[in-house]
C-alpha cells in the first residue's frame, strides 16, 4: 500500500477523513488550519446564499473541494497531485463527490464567480499572479477568501494584497493561520510584467552546417509558481557539465525524461547536446509545464518534445534511456526526501535495461543511501559543498 497519512478534519458541516498520499510523516496532514478558516467562513457566506458560484484555487488534497462538495465548486489547481488525492479522499467520505473536471493553468476555468477560496502560496510573485487572475474571474460584488499559515506567508504579502485587491478584513490568528477577506480590485494580468521572468543561458550546440560547435544564448523564462525562475539553480549548474557524457550513448529517437522539469533547463541543455532525442518534460506544476513548453518551442522548434502535467512518472512513454532529475526537497514547509524517494522508485521502474538516472540533490539529505534502495549501481559524478550529482542504473 502506498505511504499516506490519514486524520479527521472537523468543519461546520461535519467531518472528513482525509489522507495525504506520498508520505507517512505524521507532521504532514492533508489540510491545515488555513483550510479550517476558509471552510468556516465559506459556510457562513454560502448558507445565506446557496446559489453562490464558488471557485476553489490550489486546494492540495481535497479538504476544501470535498468540504464544499454540497455546493459543487469549480476547482483549479497548479499541482497535479490534487487529482489522485481527491480520488482517494472522495472514496473515504460518503456523500462527497469529486468534481468531474479539475482545472489547471493549462486550461483554467472561464466565468464569473461570486466567491473564490484561495490558499495563500509561499511565493509573493505567485500570490500577486493569483490575485490578479482572481480579479478577472470575480463578479463586481464578489468576495475572495485567502488564507495561509502565518509562518508560510510571503514576506511582502501585506503589500501584495493592498496593491491588487480591496482588503476588507484580516482575521485574528487562529491556530497560527490567518485569513484575508477581499473584494475585487482593478489590477489584472493584462500587461503585468510579473507573469514571465527568467534569465539567459548559454548552450553549446552541434552545428549541422559548419560541422563544429556553436554557442547560442537562449532565454529561459518561467511563470511565478516555478522554482528558481530568475536565476539558474546552483544544483542544476553543477549537473549541466555532465550531460554531454551521459547523452553520448543515446541513439536518435531515444526517450529522455526531464522529471520535475521546472522551467525545462535540463531538457533544453540535453537537446543542445543531442537534438535528435525525443525529449519529454514532466512536472507536478502546470505553470512549470507552460514554462518548459514556451522555452523548448522557442529554442528548439523542430525538436521532438512532449509535455506532461503529472505527479511523478506516468503514461505509456517509458522505458526511458535517460532520466534527468533535480528533485524537490521540501513539502508543506518541511524539508525531507519523501518526494525524492517516490521519484527514485518510479525512475527505477521506468528505465530501459541500459537506462540511467542522473540526479542532483542536497548533500545533507544523503541521497546515495536512498538511491541504493532502488538501484544496484550508484556512482557519484560530482560534488560541491552543498550538492552532489549521482548516476544510478539497474543493469
CSV table of C-alpha atoms in Angstrom, one decimal:
chain,number,residue,atom,x,y,z
A,1,UNK,CA,0.0,0.0,0.0
A,2,UNK,CA,1.4,3.5,-0.9
A,3,UNK,CA,2.5,5.6,2.0
A,4,UNK,CA,0.0,8.2,3.3
A,5,UNK,CA,-1.1,9.9,6.4
A,6,UNK,CA,-4.8,9.9,7.5
A,7,UNK,CA,-6.6,12.1,10.0
A,8,UNK,CA,-10.1,13.6,10.6
A,9,UNK,CA,-10.9,17.2,9.8
A,10,UNK,CA,-13.9,18.7,11.6
A,11,UNK,CA,-15.6,21.6,9.9
A,12,UNK,CA,-19.0,23.3,10.1
A,13,UNK,CA,-21.0,20.7,8.1
A,14,UNK,CA,-19.4,17.6,9.8
A,15,UNK,CA,-16.1,15.8,9.4
A,16,UNK,CA,-13.9,14.4,6.7
A,17,UNK,CA,-11.5,11.5,6.8
A,18,UNK,CA,-8.6,12.9,4.7
A,19,UNK,CA,-5.4,11.1,3.6
A,20,UNK,CA,-2.3,12.7,2.2
A,21,UNK,CA,-0.7,10.3,-0.3
A,22,UNK,CA,3.0,10.0,-0.7
A,23,UNK,CA,4.2,10.3,2.8
A,24,UNK,CA,4.0,8.6,6.2
A,25,UNK,CA,5.2,11.6,8.1
A,26,UNK,CA,2.5,12.5,10.7
A,27,UNK,CA,3.6,16.1,10.6
A,28,UNK,CA,2.3,16.3,7.0
A,29,UNK,CA,-1.5,16.3,7.1
A,30,UNK,CA,-3.9,16.6,4.2
A,31,UNK,CA,-5.1,20.0,5.5
A,32,UNK,CA,-4.0,22.9,7.7
A,33,UNK,CA,-5.7,25.5,10.0
A,34,UNK,CA,-5.9,27.8,6.9
A,35,UNK,CA,-8.3,25.3,5.3
A,36,UNK,CA,-10.4,25.3,8.5
A,37,UNK,CA,-10.7,29.1,8.4
A,38,UNK,CA,-11.7,29.0,4.8
A,39,UNK,CA,-14.3,26.4,5.3
A,40,UNK,CA,-15.8,28.1,8.4
A,41,UNK,CA,-16.2,31.4,6.6
A,42,UNK,CA,-17.3,29.9,3.3
A,43,UNK,CA,-20.2,28.1,5.1
A,44,UNK,CA,-21.4,31.3,6.7
A,45,UNK,CA,-21.5,33.0,3.4
A,46,UNK,CA,-22.9,30.2,1.3
A,47,UNK,CA,-25.6,29.1,3.6
A,48,UNK,CA,-27.0,32.6,3.4
A,49,UNK,CA,-26.7,32.5,-0.4
A,50,UNK,CA,-26.8,28.8,-1.5
A,51,UNK,CA,-26.8,29.7,-5.2
A,52,UNK,CA,-23.3,31.2,-4.9
A,53,UNK,CA,-21.0,30.2,-7.7
A,54,UNK,CA,-17.8,29.3,-5.9
A,55,UNK,CA,-14.2,28.5,-7.1
A,56,UNK,CA,-11.5,26.8,-5.1
A,57,UNK,CA,-8.0,27.7,-6.0
A,58,UNK,CA,-5.0,25.5,-5.2
A,59,UNK,CA,-6.6,23.0,-2.9
A,60,UNK,CA,-3.9,20.5,-2.1
A,61,UNK,CA,-5.5,17.2,-1.1
A,62,UNK,CA,-9.2,17.9,-1.2
A,63,UNK,CA,-10.1,19.5,2.1
A,64,UNK,CA,-11.7,22.5,0.5
A,65,UNK,CA,-13.2,20.7,-2.5
A,66,UNK,CA,-14.8,17.9,-0.5
A,67,UNK,CA,-15.7,20.2,2.4
A,68,UNK,CA,-17.8,22.3,0.0
A,69,UNK,CA,-19.0,19.3,-2.1
A,70,UNK,CA,-22.7,20.1,-1.5
A,71,UNK,CA,-22.2,23.5,-3.2
A,72,UNK,CA,-20.5,21.8,-6.3
A,73,UNK,CA,-17.5,24.2,-6.5
A,74,UNK,CA,-15.3,24.6,-9.6
A,75,UNK,CA,-11.7,23.8,-8.8
A,76,UNK,CA,-8.4,24.9,-10.3
A,77,UNK,CA,-5.0,23.8,-9.1
A,78,UNK,CA,-1.5,24.3,-10.2
A,79,UNK,CA,-0.5,20.9,-8.7
A,80,UNK,CA,-1.4,17.6,-10.4
A,81,UNK,CA,-1.3,15.8,-7.0
A,82,UNK,CA,-4.9,17.0,-6.3
A,83,UNK,CA,-6.4,14.6,-8.8
A,84,UNK,CA,-5.2,11.5,-7.1
A,85,UNK,CA,-5.8,12.9,-3.6
A,86,UNK,CA,-9.4,13.7,-4.5
A,87,UNK,CA,-10.0,10.2,-5.8
A,88,UNK,CA,-8.6,8.7,-2.6
A,89,UNK,CA,-10.4,11.0,-0.3
A,90,UNK,CA,-13.8,11.0,-2.0
A,91,UNK,CA,-13.9,7.2,-1.6
A,92,UNK,CA,-13.4,7.6,2.1
A,93,UNK,CA,-16.2,10.1,2.6
A,94,UNK,CA,-19.8,9.1,1.8
A,95,UNK,CA,-21.9,11.9,0.4
A,96,UNK,CA,-18.9,13.8,-1.0
A,97,UNK,CA,-18.4,13.9,-4.8
A,98,UNK,CA,-15.2,14.9,-6.5
A,99,UNK,CA,-15.7,17.3,-9.5
A,100,UNK,CA,-15.7,15.7,-12.9
A,101,UNK,CA,-13.0,18.1,-14.0
A,102,UNK,CA,-10.1,19.6,-12.1
A,103,UNK,CA,-8.9,22.7,-14.0
A,104,UNK,CA,-5.2,23.7,-14.1
A,105,UNK,CA,-3.4,26.7,-15.5
A,106,UNK,CA,-3.0,24.8,-18.7
A,107,UNK,CA,-6.8,25.1,-19.1
A,108,UNK,CA,-8.2,27.5,-16.4
A,109,UNK,CA,-12.0,27.9,-15.8
A,110,UNK,CA,-13.9,30.6,-17.5
A,111,UNK,CA,-16.7,32.6,-15.9
A,112,UNK,CA,-17.6,35.0,-13.2
A,113,UNK,CA,-17.6,33.7,-9.6
A,114,UNK,CA,-19.4,35.1,-6.5
A,115,UNK,CA,-16.8,33.6,-4.2
A,116,UNK,CA,-13.2,32.5,-4.6
A,117,UNK,CA,-11.4,30.5,-1.9
A,118,UNK,CA,-7.6,30.7,-2.2
A,119,UNK,CA,-4.8,29.1,-0.3
A,120,UNK,CA,-2.0,31.8,0.0
A,121,UNK,CA,1.2,30.4,-1.6
A,122,UNK,CA,4.7,30.9,-0.2
A,123,UNK,CA,5.9,32.9,-3.2
A,124,UNK,CA,4.9,36.6,-3.4
A,125,UNK,CA,5.0,36.6,-7.2
A,126,UNK,CA,2.6,33.7,-7.4
A,127,UNK,CA,0.3,35.3,-4.9
A,128,UNK,CA,0.3,38.5,-6.9
A,129,UNK,CA,-0.4,36.5,-10.1
A,130,UNK,CA,-3.3,34.6,-8.4
A,131,UNK,CA,-4.9,37.7,-7.1
A,132,UNK,CA,-4.7,39.4,-10.4
A,133,UNK,CA,-6.2,36.4,-12.1
A,134,UNK,CA,-8.9,36.2,-9.4
A,135,UNK,CA,-9.9,39.9,-10.1
A,136,UNK,CA,-10.6,38.9,-13.7
A,137,UNK,CA,-12.7,35.9,-12.6
A,138,UNK,CA,-14.7,37.6,-9.9
A,139,UNK,CA,-18.1,39.3,-10.2
A,140,UNK,CA,-18.0,43.0,-9.3
A,141,UNK,CA,-19.5,42.4,-5.9
A,142,UNK,CA,-17.7,39.0,-5.4
A,143,UNK,CA,-15.5,38.1,-2.5
A,144,UNK,CA,-12.1,36.5,-2.2
A,145,UNK,CA,-11.2,34.5,0.9
A,146,UNK,CA,-7.5,33.9,1.1
A,147,UNK,CA,-5.8,32.1,4.0
A,148,UNK,CA,-2.5,30.7,4.9
A,149,UNK,CA,-0.3,29.6,7.7
A,150,UNK,CA,1.4,32.7,9.2
A,151,UNK,CA,4.9,31.3,9.0
A,152,UNK,CA,4.5,30.5,5.4
A,153,UNK,CA,3.0,33.8,4.2
A,154,UNK,CA,5.3,35.6,1.8
A,155,UNK,CA,7.3,38.5,3.3
A,156,UNK,CA,5.6,41.0,1.1
A,157,UNK,CA,2.1,39.6,1.3
A,158,UNK,CA,0.6,42.7,3.0
A,159,UNK,CA,1.8,44.9,0.2
A,160,UNK,CA,0.7,42.4,-2.4
A,161,UNK,CA,-2.8,42.3,-1.1
A,162,UNK,CA,-3.0,46.0,-0.7
A,163,UNK,CA,-1.8,46.7,-4.2
A,164,UNK,CA,-4.0,44.2,-6.0
A,165,UNK,CA,-7.3,43.7,-4.2
A,166,UNK,CA,-9.6,45.6,-1.8
A,167,UNK,CA,-8.8,44.2,1.6
A,168,UNK,CA,-12.0,44.2,3.7
A,169,UNK,CA,-10.9,42.3,6.8
A,170,UNK,CA,-7.9,40.5,8.2
A,171,UNK,CA,-8.8,37.8,10.7
A,172,UNK,CA,-7.1,37.3,14.1
A,173,UNK,CA,-4.6,34.5,14.2
A,174,UNK,CA,-6.3,31.1,14.7
A,175,UNK,CA,-4.0,28.0,15.2
A,176,UNK,CA,-1.2,30.0,13.6
A,177,UNK,CA,-3.3,30.7,10.5
A,178,UNK,CA,-4.8,34.0,9.2
A,179,UNK,CA,-7.4,34.8,6.6
A,180,UNK,CA,-8.0,37.9,4.4
A,181,UNK,CA,-11.4,38.8,3.1
A,182,UNK,CA,-11.1,40.8,0.0
A,183,UNK,CA,-13.2,42.5,-2.7
A,184,UNK,CA,-12.3,42.7,-6.4
A,185,UNK,CA,-9.5,45.1,-7.3
A,186,UNK,CA,-8.7,46.8,-10.5
A,187,UNK,CA,-5.3,45.1,-11.1
A,188,UNK,CA,-5.4,42.3,-13.7
A,189,UNK,CA,-2.9,40.2,-15.6
A,190,UNK,CA,-3.2,42.3,-18.7
A,191,UNK,CA,0.2,43.9,-19.3
A,192,UNK,CA,1.6,42.8,-15.9
A,193,UNK,CA,5.3,42.1,-16.3
A,194,UNK,CA,5.5,39.7,-13.5
A,195,UNK,CA,3.9,36.8,-15.3
A,196,UNK,CA,7.2,35.9,-17.0
A,197,UNK,CA,10.6,36.3,-15.5
A,198,UNK,CA,13.8,34.5,-16.4
A,199,UNK,CA,17.5,34.5,-17.4
A,200,UNK,CA,19.8,33.9,-20.3
A,201,UNK,CA,21.5,30.5,-20.7
A,202,UNK,CA,24.5,29.8,-23.0
A,203,UNK,CA,24.1,26.5,-24.8
A,204,UNK,CA,26.8,24.7,-26.7
A,205,UNK,CA,25.2,23.1,-29.8
A,206,UNK,CA,26.5,20.9,-32.6
A,207,UNK,CA,26.4,22.9,-35.8
A,208,UNK,CA,24.9,20.9,-38.6
A,209,UNK,CA,26.0,23.4,-41.2
A,210,UNK,CA,29.6,24.2,-40.0
A,211,UNK,CA,30.2,20.8,-38.6
A,212,UNK,CA,31.6,22.1,-35.3
A,213,UNK,CA,30.3,23.5,-32.1
A,214,UNK,CA,28.5,26.8,-31.8
A,215,UNK,CA,27.4,28.8,-28.8
A,216,UNK,CA,23.9,30.2,-28.6
A,217,UNK,CA,22.3,32.3,-25.9
A,218,UNK,CA,18.7,31.3,-25.2
A,219,UNK,CA,16.1,32.8,-22.9
A,220,UNK,CA,14.8,30.6,-20.1
A,221,UNK,CA,11.5,32.1,-18.7
A,222,UNK,CA,9.1,30.8,-16.2
A,223,UNK,CA,5.8,31.7,-14.6
A,224,UNK,CA,5.5,32.6,-10.9
A,225,UNK,CA,4.8,29.2,-9.4
A,226,UNK,CA,8.1,27.8,-10.8
A,227,UNK,CA,11.2,27.1,-8.7
A,228,UNK,CA,14.3,29.2,-9.4
A,229,UNK,CA,12.7,31.2,-12.3
A,230,UNK,CA,15.0,34.2,-12.1
A,231,UNK,CA,18.4,32.5,-11.9
A,232,UNK,CA,20.0,29.2,-12.6
A,233,UNK,CA,19.7,26.9,-9.6
A,234,UNK,CA,23.2,26.1,-8.3
A,235,UNK,CA,22.4,22.4,-8.1
A,236,UNK,CA,21.4,22.3,-11.7
A,237,UNK,CA,24.5,24.3,-12.6
A,238,UNK,CA,26.7,21.5,-11.1
A,239,UNK,CA,24.8,18.9,-13.1
A,240,UNK,CA,24.9,20.5,-16.5
A,241,UNK,CA,28.5,19.8,-17.5
A,242,UNK,CA,27.8,16.0,-17.2
A,243,UNK,CA,25.0,15.9,-19.8
A,244,UNK,CA,27.4,15.6,-22.7
A,245,UNK,CA,28.9,12.3,-21.5
A,246,UNK,CA,25.7,10.7,-20.3
A,247,UNK,CA,23.9,11.6,-23.5
A,248,UNK,CA,26.6,10.3,-25.8
A,249,UNK,CA,25.3,6.7,-25.8
A,250,UNK,CA,21.8,7.8,-26.6
A,251,UNK,CA,20.7,6.9,-30.1
A,252,UNK,CA,18.5,9.1,-32.3
A,253,UNK,CA,14.9,9.0,-31.0
A,254,UNK,CA,16.0,7.8,-27.6
A,255,UNK,CA,13.5,8.7,-24.9
A,256,UNK,CA,14.8,11.1,-22.4
A,257,UNK,CA,12.8,12.5,-19.5
A,258,UNK,CA,13.3,15.8,-17.7
A,259,UNK,CA,11.5,14.8,-14.5
A,260,UNK,CA,10.3,17.6,-12.2
A,261,UNK,CA,11.4,19.8,-15.1
A,262,UNK,CA,10.6,23.3,-13.7
A,263,UNK,CA,11.4,25.8,-16.5
A,264,UNK,CA,12.9,22.9,-18.5
A,265,UNK,CA,16.6,23.9,-18.3
A,266,UNK,CA,17.9,20.4,-18.1
A,267,UNK,CA,15.8,19.2,-21.0
A,268,UNK,CA,16.9,22.2,-23.1
A,269,UNK,CA,20.5,21.5,-22.3
A,270,UNK,CA,20.0,17.9,-23.3
A,271,UNK,CA,18.5,18.9,-26.7
A,272,UNK,CA,21.5,21.1,-27.3
A,273,UNK,CA,23.8,18.1,-26.9
A,274,UNK,CA,21.6,15.6,-28.7
A,275,UNK,CA,18.9,17.3,-30.9
A,276,UNK,CA,17.6,14.0,-32.3
A,277,UNK,CA,16.4,12.6,-29.0
A,278,UNK,CA,12.7,12.6,-28.0
A,279,UNK,CA,12.6,14.9,-25.0
A,280,UNK,CA,9.8,14.6,-22.5
A,281,UNK,CA,9.2,17.3,-19.9
A,282,UNK,CA,7.2,16.4,-16.8
A,283,UNK,CA,6.2,18.3,-13.7
A,284,UNK,CA,3.6,18.4,-11.0
A,285,UNK,CA,3.1,22.2,-11.6
A,286,UNK,CA,1.0,23.3,-14.6
A,287,UNK,CA,2.9,26.6,-14.6
A,288,UNK,CA,6.1,24.7,-14.9
A,289,UNK,CA,4.8,22.8,-17.9
A,290,UNK,CA,3.6,26.0,-19.6
A,291,UNK,CA,7.1,27.5,-18.9
A,292,UNK,CA,9.0,24.5,-20.3
A,293,UNK,CA,6.8,24.3,-23.4
A,294,UNK,CA,7.4,28.0,-24.1
A,295,UNK,CA,11.2,27.7,-23.7
A,296,UNK,CA,11.5,24.5,-25.7
A,297,UNK,CA,9.4,25.7,-28.6
A,298,UNK,CA,11.4,29.0,-28.7
A,299,UNK,CA,14.8,27.4,-28.5
A,300,UNK,CA,14.2,24.1,-30.4
A,301,UNK,CA,11.1,24.5,-32.5
A,302,UNK,CA,11.8,21.4,-34.6
A,303,UNK,CA,12.7,19.1,-31.7
A,304,UNK,CA,10.6,16.0,-30.8
A,305,UNK,CA,9.1,17.1,-27.5
A,306,UNK,CA,6.2,16.1,-25.2
A,307,UNK,CA,4.9,17.9,-22.1
A,308,UNK,CA,3.2,16.1,-19.3
A,309,UNK,CA,1.4,17.6,-16.3
A,310,UNK,CA,1.7,14.8,-13.8
A,311,UNK,CA,2.7,14.0,-10.2
A,312,UNK,CA,5.7,11.8,-11.0
A,313,UNK,CA,6.2,9.5,-13.9
A,314,UNK,CA,3.0,8.3,-15.6
A,315,UNK,CA,1.8,7.5,-19.1
A,316,UNK,CA,3.0,4.9,-21.6
A,317,UNK,CA,6.1,6.6,-22.9
A,318,UNK,CA,8.7,4.5,-21.0
A,319,UNK,CA,11.1,2.9,-20.9
A,320,UNK,CA,13.5,5.8,-20.9
A,321,UNK,CA,17.1,5.7,-21.9
A,322,UNK,CA,17.9,8.6,-19.6
A,323,UNK,CA,16.0,10.4,-16.8
A,324,UNK,CA,17.3,13.8,-15.6
A,325,UNK,CA,16.2,14.9,-12.1
A,326,UNK,CA,16.7,17.7,-9.6
A,327,UNK,CA,14.0,16.6,-7.1
A,328,UNK,CA,12.1,19.0,-4.8
A,329,UNK,CA,13.4,18.6,-1.2
A,330,UNK,CA,10.6,20.4,0.8
A,331,UNK,CA,6.9,19.9,1.0
A,332,UNK,CA,4.5,21.9,3.1
A,333,UNK,CA,7.4,23.8,4.7
A,334,UNK,CA,9.0,20.6,5.8
A,335,UNK,CA,12.4,19.6,4.4
A,336,UNK,CA,12.7,15.9,3.6
A,337,UNK,CA,13.1,13.2,1.0
A,338,UNK,CA,9.6,11.8,0.6
A,339,UNK,CA,9.1,13.2,-2.9
A,340,UNK,CA,12.6,12.2,-4.0
A,341,UNK,CA,12.1,8.6,-2.7
A,342,UNK,CA,8.9,8.2,-4.7
A,343,UNK,CA,10.5,9.6,-7.8
A,344,UNK,CA,13.6,7.3,-7.4
A,345,UNK,CA,11.3,4.3,-7.2
A,346,UNK,CA,9.3,5.3,-10.2
A,347,UNK,CA,12.5,6.0,-12.2
A,348,UNK,CA,13.9,2.6,-11.3
A,349,UNK,CA,10.8,1.0,-12.8
A,350,UNK,CA,10.8,3.3,-15.9
A,351,UNK,CA,14.3,2.9,-17.3
A,352,UNK,CA,15.4,0.6,-20.1
A,353,UNK,CA,17.9,-2.2,-19.4
A,354,UNK,CA,20.7,0.2,-20.3
A,355,UNK,CA,19.0,3.3,-18.9
A,356,UNK,CA,20.5,5.8,-16.4
A,357,UNK,CA,19.1,8.2,-13.8
A,358,UNK,CA,21.2,11.3,-13.5
A,359,UNK,CA,20.2,13.4,-10.5
A,360,UNK,CA,21.5,16.3,-8.3
A,361,UNK,CA,20.5,16.8,-4.7
A,362,UNK,CA,21.3,18.5,-1.5
A,363,UNK,CA,24.3,16.8,0.1
A,364,UNK,CA,22.8,16.7,3.6
A,365,UNK,CA,19.9,14.6,2.5
A,366,UNK,CA,22.1,11.5,1.9
A,367,UNK,CA,20.6,10.6,-1.5
A,368,UNK,CA,23.4,8.0,-2.1
A,369,UNK,CA,21.7,5.8,0.5
A,370,UNK,CA,18.2,6.5,-0.8
A,371,UNK,CA,19.2,5.6,-4.4
A,372,UNK,CA,20.7,2.3,-3.3
A,373,UNK,CA,17.3,1.2,-2.1
A,374,UNK,CA,16.1,1.2,-5.7
A,375,UNK,CA,19.3,0.8,-7.9
A,376,UNK,CA,22.0,-1.8,-7.6
A,377,UNK,CA,24.6,0.6,-9.0
A,378,UNK,CA,25.1,4.2,-7.8
A,379,UNK,CA,28.1,6.4,-8.8
A,380,UNK,CA,29.0,9.9,-7.7
A,381,UNK,CA,29.8,12.1,-10.7
A,382,UNK,CA,30.4,15.4,-8.9
A,383,UNK,CA,30.1,17.3,-5.7
A,384,UNK,CA,30.2,20.7,-4.1
A,385,UNK,CA,29.9,21.8,-0.5
A,386,UNK,CA,26.1,21.8,-0.9
A,387,UNK,CA,25.2,19.5,-3.7
A,388,UNK,CA,26.1,16.0,-5.1
A,389,UNK,CA,25.5,14.6,-8.6
A,390,UNK,CA,24.8,10.9,-8.9
A,391,UNK,CA,24.4,8.4,-11.7
A,392,UNK,CA,22.2,5.3,-11.0
A,393,UNK,CA,21.3,2.3,-13.1
A,394,UNK,CA,20.0,-1.2,-12.7
A,395,UNK,CA,21.7,-3.5,-15.2
